[in-house]
Every structure is written in C-alpha cells, then in structure tokens.
PDB file of C-alpha atoms and ligand atoms in Angstrom:
ATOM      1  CA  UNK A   1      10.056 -14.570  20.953  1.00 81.00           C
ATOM      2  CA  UNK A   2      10.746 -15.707  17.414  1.00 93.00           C
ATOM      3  CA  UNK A   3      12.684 -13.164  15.203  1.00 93.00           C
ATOM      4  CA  UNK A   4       9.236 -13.544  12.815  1.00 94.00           C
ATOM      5  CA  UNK A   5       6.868 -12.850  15.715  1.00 95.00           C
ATOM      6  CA  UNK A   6       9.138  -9.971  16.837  1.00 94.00           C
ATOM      7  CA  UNK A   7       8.637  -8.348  13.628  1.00 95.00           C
ATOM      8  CA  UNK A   8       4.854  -8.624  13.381  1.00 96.00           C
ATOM      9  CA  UNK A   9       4.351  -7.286  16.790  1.00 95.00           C
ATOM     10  CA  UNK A  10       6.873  -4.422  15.936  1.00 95.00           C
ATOM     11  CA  UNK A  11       6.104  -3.367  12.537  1.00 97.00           C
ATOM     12  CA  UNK A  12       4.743  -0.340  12.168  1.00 97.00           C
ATOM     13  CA  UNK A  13       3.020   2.234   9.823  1.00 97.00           C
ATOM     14  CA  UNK A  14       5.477   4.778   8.850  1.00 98.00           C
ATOM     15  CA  UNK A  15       4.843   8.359   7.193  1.00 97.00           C
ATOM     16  CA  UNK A  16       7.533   9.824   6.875  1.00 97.00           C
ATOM     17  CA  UNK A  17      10.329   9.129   4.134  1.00 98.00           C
ATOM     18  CA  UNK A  18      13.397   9.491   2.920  1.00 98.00           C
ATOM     19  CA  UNK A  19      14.024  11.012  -0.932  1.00 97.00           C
ATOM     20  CA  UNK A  20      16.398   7.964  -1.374  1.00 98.00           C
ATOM     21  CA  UNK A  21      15.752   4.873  -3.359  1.00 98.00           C
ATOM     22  CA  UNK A  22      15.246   1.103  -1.789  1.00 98.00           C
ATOM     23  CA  UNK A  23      17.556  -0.582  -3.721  1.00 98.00           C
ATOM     24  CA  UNK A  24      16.127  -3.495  -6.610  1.00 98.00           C
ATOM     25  CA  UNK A  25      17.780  -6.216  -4.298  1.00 98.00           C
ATOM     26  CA  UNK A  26      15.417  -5.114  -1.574  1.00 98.00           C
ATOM     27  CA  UNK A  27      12.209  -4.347  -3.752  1.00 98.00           C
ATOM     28  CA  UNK A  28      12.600  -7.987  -5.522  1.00 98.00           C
ATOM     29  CA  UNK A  29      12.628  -9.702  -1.503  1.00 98.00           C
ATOM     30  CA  UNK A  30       9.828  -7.492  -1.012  1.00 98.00           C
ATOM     31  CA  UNK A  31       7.774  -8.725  -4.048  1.00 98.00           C
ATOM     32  CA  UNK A  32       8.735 -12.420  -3.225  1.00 98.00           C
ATOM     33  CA  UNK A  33       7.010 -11.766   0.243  1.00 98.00           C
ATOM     34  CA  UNK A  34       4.107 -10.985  -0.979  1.00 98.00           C
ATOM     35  CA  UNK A  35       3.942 -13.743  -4.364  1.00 98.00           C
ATOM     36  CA  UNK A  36       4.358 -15.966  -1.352  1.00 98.00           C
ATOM     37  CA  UNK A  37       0.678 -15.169   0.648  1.00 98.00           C
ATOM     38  CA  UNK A  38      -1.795 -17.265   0.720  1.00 98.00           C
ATOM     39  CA  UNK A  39      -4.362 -17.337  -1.230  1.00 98.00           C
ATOM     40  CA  UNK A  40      -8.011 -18.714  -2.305  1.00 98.00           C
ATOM     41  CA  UNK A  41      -7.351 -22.027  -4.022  1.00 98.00           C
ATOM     42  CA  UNK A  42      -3.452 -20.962  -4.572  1.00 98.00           C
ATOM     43  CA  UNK A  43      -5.166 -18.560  -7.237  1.00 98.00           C
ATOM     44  CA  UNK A  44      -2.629 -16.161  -6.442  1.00 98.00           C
ATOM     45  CA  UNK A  45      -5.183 -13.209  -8.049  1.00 98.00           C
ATOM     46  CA  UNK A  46      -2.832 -10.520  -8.060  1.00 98.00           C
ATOM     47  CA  UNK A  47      -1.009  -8.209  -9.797  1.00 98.00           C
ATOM     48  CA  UNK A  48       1.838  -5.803  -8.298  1.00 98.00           C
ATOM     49  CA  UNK A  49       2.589  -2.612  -9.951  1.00 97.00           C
ATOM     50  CA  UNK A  50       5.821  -0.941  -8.657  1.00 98.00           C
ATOM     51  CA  UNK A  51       5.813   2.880  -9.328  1.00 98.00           C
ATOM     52  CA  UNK A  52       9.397   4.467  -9.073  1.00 98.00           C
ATOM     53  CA  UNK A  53       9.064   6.830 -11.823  1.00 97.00           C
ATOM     54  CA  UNK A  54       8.846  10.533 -10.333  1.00 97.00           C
ATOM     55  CA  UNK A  55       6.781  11.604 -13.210  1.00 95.00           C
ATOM     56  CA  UNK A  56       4.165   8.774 -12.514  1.00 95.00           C
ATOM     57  CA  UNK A  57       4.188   9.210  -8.891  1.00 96.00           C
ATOM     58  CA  UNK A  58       3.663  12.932  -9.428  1.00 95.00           C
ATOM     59  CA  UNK A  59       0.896  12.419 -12.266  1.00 93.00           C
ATOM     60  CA  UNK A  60      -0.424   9.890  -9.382  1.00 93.00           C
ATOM     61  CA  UNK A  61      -0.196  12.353  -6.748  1.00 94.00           C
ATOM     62  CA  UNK A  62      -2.148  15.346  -8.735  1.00 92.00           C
ATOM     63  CA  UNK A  63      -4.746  13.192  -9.783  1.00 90.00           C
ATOM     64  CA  UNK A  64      -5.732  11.921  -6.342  1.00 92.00           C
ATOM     65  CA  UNK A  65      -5.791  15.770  -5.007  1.00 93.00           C
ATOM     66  CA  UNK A  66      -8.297  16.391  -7.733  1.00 90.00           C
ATOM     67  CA  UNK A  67     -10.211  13.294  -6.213  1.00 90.00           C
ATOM     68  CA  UNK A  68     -10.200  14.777  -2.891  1.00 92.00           C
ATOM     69  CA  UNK A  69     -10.929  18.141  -4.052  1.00 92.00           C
ATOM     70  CA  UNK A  70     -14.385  16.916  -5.933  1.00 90.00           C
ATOM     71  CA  UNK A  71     -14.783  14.275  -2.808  1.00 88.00           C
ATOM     72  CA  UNK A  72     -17.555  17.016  -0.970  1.00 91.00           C
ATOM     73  CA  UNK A  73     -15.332  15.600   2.256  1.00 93.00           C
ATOM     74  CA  UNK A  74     -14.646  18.559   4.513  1.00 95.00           C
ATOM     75  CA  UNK A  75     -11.831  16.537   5.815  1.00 93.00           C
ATOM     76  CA  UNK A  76     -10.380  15.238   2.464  1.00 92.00           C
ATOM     77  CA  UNK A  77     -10.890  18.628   0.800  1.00 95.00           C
ATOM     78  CA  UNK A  78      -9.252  20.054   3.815  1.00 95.00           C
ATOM     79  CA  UNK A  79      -5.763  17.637   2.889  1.00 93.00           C
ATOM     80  CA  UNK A  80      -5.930  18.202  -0.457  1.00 94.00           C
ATOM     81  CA  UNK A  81      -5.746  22.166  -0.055  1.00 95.00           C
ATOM     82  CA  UNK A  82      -2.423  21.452   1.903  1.00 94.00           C
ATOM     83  CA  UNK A  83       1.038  22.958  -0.221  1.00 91.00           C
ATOM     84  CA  UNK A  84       2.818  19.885   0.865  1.00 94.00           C
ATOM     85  CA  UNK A  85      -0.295  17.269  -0.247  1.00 96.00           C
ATOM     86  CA  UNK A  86       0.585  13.801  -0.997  1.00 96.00           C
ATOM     87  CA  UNK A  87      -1.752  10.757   0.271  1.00 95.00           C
ATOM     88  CA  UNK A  88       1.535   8.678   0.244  1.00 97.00           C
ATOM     89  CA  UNK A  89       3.582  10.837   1.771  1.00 97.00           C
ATOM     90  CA  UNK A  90       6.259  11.561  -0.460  1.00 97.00           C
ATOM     91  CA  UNK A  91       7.575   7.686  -0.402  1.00 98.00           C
ATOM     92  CA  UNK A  92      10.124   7.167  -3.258  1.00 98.00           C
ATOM     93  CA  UNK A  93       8.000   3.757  -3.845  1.00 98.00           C
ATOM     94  CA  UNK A  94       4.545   3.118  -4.537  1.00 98.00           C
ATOM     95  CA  UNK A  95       3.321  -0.331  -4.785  1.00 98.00           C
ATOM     96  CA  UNK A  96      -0.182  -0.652  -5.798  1.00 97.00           C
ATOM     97  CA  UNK A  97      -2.010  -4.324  -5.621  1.00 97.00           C
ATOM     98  CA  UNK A  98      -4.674  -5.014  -8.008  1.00 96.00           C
ATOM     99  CA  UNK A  99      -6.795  -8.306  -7.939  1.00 97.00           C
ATOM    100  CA  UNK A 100      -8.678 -10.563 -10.967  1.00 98.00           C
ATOM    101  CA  UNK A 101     -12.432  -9.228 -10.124  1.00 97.00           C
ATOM    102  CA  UNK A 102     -13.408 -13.539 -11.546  1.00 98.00           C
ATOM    103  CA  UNK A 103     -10.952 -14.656  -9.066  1.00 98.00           C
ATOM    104  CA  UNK A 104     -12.512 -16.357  -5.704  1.00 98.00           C
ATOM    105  CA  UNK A 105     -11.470 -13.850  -3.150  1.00 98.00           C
ATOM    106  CA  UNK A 106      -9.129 -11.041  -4.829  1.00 98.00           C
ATOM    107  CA  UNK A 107      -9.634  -8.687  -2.108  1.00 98.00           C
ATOM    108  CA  UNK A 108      -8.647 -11.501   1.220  1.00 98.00           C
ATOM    109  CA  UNK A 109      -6.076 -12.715  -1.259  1.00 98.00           C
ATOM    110  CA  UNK A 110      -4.391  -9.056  -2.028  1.00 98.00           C
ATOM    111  CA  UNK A 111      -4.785  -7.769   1.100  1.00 98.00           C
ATOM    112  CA  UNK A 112      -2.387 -10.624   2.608  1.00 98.00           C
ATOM    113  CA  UNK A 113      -0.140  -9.937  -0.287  1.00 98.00           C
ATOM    114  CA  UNK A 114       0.147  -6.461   1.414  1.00 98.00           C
ATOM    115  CA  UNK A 115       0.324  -8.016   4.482  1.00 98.00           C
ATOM    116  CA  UNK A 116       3.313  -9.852   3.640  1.00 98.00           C
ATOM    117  CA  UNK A 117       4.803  -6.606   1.642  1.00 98.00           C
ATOM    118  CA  UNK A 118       4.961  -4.548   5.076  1.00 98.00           C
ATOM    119  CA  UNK A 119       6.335  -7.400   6.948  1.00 98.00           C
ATOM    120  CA  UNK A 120       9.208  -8.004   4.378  1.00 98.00           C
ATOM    121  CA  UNK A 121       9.670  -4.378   3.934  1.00 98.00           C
ATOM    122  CA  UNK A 122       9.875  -4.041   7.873  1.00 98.00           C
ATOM    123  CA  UNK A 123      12.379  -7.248   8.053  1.00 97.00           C
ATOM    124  CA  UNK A 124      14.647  -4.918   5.725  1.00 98.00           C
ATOM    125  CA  UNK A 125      14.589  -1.610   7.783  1.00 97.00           C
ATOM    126  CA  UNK A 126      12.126  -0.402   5.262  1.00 98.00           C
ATOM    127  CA  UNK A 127       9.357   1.614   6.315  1.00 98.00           C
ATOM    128  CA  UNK A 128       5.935   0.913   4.526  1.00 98.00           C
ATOM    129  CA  UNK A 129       2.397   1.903   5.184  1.00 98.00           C
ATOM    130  CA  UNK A 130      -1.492   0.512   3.623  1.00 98.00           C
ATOM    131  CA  UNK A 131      -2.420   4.352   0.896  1.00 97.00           C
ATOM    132  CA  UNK A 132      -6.460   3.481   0.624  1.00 93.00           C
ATOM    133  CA  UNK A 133      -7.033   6.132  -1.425  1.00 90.00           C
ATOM    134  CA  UNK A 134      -5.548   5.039  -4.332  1.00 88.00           C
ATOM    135  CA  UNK A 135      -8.492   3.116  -4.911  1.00 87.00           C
ATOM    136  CA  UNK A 136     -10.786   6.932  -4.956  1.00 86.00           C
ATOM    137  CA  UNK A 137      -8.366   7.005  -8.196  1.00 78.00           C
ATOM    138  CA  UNK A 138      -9.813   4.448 -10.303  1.00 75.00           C
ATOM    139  CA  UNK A 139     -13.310   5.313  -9.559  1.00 74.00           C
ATOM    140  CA  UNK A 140     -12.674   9.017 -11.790  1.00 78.00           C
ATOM    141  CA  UNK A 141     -12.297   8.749 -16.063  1.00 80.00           C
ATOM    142  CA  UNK A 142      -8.797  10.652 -14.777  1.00 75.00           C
ATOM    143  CA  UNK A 143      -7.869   7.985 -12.618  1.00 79.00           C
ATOM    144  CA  UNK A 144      -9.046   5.015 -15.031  1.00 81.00           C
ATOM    145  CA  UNK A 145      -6.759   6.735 -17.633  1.00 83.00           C
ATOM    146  CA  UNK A 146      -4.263   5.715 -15.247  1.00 86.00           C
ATOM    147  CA  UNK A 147      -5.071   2.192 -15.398  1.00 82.00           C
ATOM    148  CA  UNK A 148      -2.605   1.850 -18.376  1.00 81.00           C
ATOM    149  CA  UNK A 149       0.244   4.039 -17.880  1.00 89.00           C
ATOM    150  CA  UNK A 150      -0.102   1.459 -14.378  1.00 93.00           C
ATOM    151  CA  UNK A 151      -0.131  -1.660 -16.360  1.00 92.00           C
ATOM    152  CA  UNK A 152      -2.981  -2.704 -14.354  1.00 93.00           C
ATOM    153  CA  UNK A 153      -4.406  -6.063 -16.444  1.00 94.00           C
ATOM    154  CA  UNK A 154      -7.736  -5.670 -17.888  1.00 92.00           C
ATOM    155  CA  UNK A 155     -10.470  -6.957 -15.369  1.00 94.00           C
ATOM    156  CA  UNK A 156      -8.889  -6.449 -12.360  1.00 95.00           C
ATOM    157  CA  UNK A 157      -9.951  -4.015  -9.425  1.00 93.00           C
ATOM    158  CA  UNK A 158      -7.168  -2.054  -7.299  1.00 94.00           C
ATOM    159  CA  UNK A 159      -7.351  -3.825  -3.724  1.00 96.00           C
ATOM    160  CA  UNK A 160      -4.756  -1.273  -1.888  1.00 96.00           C
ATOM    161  CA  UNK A 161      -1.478   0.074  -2.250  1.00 97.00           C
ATOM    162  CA  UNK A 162       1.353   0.544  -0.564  1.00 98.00           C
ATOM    163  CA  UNK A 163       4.455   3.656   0.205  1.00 98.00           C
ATOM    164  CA  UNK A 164       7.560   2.112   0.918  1.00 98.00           C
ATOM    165  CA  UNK A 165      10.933   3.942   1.792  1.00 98.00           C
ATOM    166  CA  UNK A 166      13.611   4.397   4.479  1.00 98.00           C
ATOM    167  CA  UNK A 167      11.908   6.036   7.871  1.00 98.00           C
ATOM    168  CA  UNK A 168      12.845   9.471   8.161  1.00 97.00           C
ATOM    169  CA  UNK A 169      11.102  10.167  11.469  1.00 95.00           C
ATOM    170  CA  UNK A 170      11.203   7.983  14.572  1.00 90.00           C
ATOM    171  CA  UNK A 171       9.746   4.702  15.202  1.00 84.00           C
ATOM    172  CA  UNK A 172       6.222   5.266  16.129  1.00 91.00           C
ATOM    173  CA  UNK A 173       5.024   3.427  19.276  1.00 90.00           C
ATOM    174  CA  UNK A 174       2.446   0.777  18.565  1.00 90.00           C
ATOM    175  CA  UNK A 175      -1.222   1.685  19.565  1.00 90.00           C
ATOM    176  CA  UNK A 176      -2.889   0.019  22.309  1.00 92.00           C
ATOM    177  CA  UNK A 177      -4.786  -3.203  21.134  1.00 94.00           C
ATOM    178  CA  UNK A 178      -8.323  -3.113  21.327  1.00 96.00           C
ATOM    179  CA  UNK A 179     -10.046  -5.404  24.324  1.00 97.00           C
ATOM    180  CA  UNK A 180     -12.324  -7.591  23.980  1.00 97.00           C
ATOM    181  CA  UNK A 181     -11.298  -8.874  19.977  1.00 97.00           C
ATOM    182  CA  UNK A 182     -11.062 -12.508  20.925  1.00 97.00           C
ATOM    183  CA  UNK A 183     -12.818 -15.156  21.999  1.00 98.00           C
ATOM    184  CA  UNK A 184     -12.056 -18.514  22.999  1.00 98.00           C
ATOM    185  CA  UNK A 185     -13.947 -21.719  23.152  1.00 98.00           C
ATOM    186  CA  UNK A 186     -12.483 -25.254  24.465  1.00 97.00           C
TER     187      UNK A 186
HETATM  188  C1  FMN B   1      -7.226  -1.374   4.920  1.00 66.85           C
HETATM  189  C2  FMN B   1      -6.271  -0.339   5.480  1.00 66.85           C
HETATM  190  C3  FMN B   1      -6.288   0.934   4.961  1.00 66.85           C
HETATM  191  C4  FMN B   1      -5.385   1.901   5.437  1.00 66.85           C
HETATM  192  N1  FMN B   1      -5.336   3.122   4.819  1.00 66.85           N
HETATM  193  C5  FMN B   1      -4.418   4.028   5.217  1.00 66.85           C
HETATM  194  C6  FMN B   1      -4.271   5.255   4.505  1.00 66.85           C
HETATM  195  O1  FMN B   1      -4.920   5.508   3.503  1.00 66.85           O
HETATM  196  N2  FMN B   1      -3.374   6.145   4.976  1.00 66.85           N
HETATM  197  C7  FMN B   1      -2.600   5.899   6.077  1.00 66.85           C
HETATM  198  O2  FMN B   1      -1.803   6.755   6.464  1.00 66.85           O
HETATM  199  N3  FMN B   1      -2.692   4.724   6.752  1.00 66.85           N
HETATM  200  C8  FMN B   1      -3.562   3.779   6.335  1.00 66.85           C
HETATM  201  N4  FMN B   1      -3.630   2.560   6.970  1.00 66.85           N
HETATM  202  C9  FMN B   1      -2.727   2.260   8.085  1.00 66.85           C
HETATM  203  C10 FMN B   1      -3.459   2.246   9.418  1.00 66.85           C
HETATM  204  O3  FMN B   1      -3.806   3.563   9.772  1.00 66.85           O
HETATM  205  C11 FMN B   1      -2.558   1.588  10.478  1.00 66.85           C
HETATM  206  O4  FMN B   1      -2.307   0.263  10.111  1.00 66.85           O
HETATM  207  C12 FMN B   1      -3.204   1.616  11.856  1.00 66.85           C
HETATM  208  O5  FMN B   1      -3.323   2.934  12.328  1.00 66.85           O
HETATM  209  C13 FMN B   1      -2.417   0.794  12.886  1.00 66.85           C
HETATM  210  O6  FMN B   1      -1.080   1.243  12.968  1.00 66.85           O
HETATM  211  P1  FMN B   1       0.149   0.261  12.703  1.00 66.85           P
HETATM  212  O7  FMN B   1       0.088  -0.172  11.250  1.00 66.85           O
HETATM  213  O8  FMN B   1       1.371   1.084  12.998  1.00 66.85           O
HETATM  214  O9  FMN B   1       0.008  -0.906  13.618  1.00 66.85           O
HETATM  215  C14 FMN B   1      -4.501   1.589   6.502  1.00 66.85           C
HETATM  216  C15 FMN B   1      -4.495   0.284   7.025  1.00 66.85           C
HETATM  217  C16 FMN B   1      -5.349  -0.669   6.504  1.00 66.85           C
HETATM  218  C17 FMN B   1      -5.275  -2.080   7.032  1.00 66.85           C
END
C-alpha cells in the first residue's frame, strides 16, 4: 500500500494532547494541505483561523461551556458541569474553518479542507480531531462577539474546526467500517 493510502486508512481521531506547541514549520505544511482541497469551481471558499493564544483558547473554551450549559441537553449540560471541561480537549491548537455563505458549496469545500488538515497533521505525527461544537458558538451574541477577536471575514459561516497537538495517549484502534456503504454497478 501507498505511503498516502497508509495514512488515510490509519489516521485517527485523537483526544488527548500534549501542553507542547506544533512548531510554525509544521502548522504552515498543515495549512498548505488544506489550501490545496478541492473545491467548487476552484472557489477555494475558505478561511482558516489558527488559535494559539491561551487567552483566546480559554475565552473560547468558557464561552462554549456557557453554550452547553443553556443547550437544555442532558448530555451536553452533563460535559459542561465537568472541572476538567474543554470540547477540544485541551489541544495547544485550534484551527477553526469558516466558509463564504455566496460561495457555491462552502460547507463540501471546507469540510475537505479539514479533511486534508487531519491527513497532513497525521503525515507529521500530529494528532488532530473534527470540534463540531464550535459552530453552537456562533449561534449565541457571546459567541458572535467572537467572530472578531477570530478574524472570521464578514459573511462567512463557521463550517468546523479542528484540535491539533502531539498524542498524549495511545493510538486508538480504528472502528469497524460500517457494511453495506457501497454499491457497485458495471
Ligand atoms: C462532521 C464531524 C464532526 C465531528 N465532531 C466531533 C466532535 O465534536 N468531537 C469529537 O470528539 N469528535 C468529533 N468528530 C470525530 C468523529 O467522532 C470521528 O471521526 C469518528 O468517531 C471516527 O473515528 P476516526 O476519526 O478515528 O476514524 C467529528 C467528525 C466529523 C466528520
């Protein structure tokens, strides 16, 4: 198997990271990866906004437990009430990608963006792993307050983000594949 294959078969979601930084080198190959999806009529409709900052991530962090503490989840409310609480799992780096709401397809064309993100990341001995609630954010005046401080450009909508950082726990086995998810016709 192709080195490339080998490390989209073997990539996985990690959650659990180290304090210590990915160095620029590494974040700049990461950010190529994912300038370098494709995308609806090469519009290339996204933005990434790399959060290092502690205070950010921390602002970031406190805001989203307010989110899930106002959610009326059981199971969110239920996180959020946790000492240690943070939807990205303490990951030195936060990458959040935001798409232009006019654009074709902002949300096919960011997600493979993040697609490409983990797969670099993973290339690198970086773990990395999809934070959906981030997007909860940005539907709360607190979070939208955000939007600024993020650098997030005016008319665009927040498609995902992503923690990256060096794996602190094991490698987690990959789950079983779902049957039946193909079909093919010749
Ligand atoms: C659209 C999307 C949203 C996700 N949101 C989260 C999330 O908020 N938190 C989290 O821990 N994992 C999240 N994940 C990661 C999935 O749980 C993970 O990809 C899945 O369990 C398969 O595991 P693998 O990535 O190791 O193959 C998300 C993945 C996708 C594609």
């Amino acid at each position: 198997m192709s080195e490339t294959l080998k490390a989209i078969v073997q990539r996985r979601s990690i959650r659990t990271f180290k304090p210590e930084q990915i160095t620029d080198d590494e974040l700049q190959t990461i950010l190529e990866a994912g300038q370098f999806a494709p995308s609806a009529r090469n519009e290339q409709s996204w933005h990434f906004t790399v959060v290092q900052k502690q205070d950010l991530l921390s602002k970031i962090n406190n805001a989203l437990q307010t989110v899930f503490l106002n959610s009326g989840n059981p199971g969110l409310i239920e996180r959020a009430k946790a000492e240690n609480f943070s939807p990205f799992y303490h990951a030195p780096t936060l990458i959040i990608v935001s798409g232009d709401e006019k654009a074709i397809a902002p949300q096919a064309d960011g997600s493979l963006a993040l697609g490409n993100l983990f797969l670099a990341a993973h290339v690198l001995g970086i773990g990395s792993c999809w934070i959906h609630s981030l997007r909860l954010l940005f539907d709360t005046e607190a979070g939208r307050a955000l939007n600024q401080e993020l650098g997030i450009p005016a008319g665009y909508t927040i498609i995902g983000s992503g923690a990256f950082g060096y794996n602190a726990g094991a490698a987690p086995a990959a789950p079983p594949r779902r049957e039946g998810t193909v079909t093919i016709i010749k």
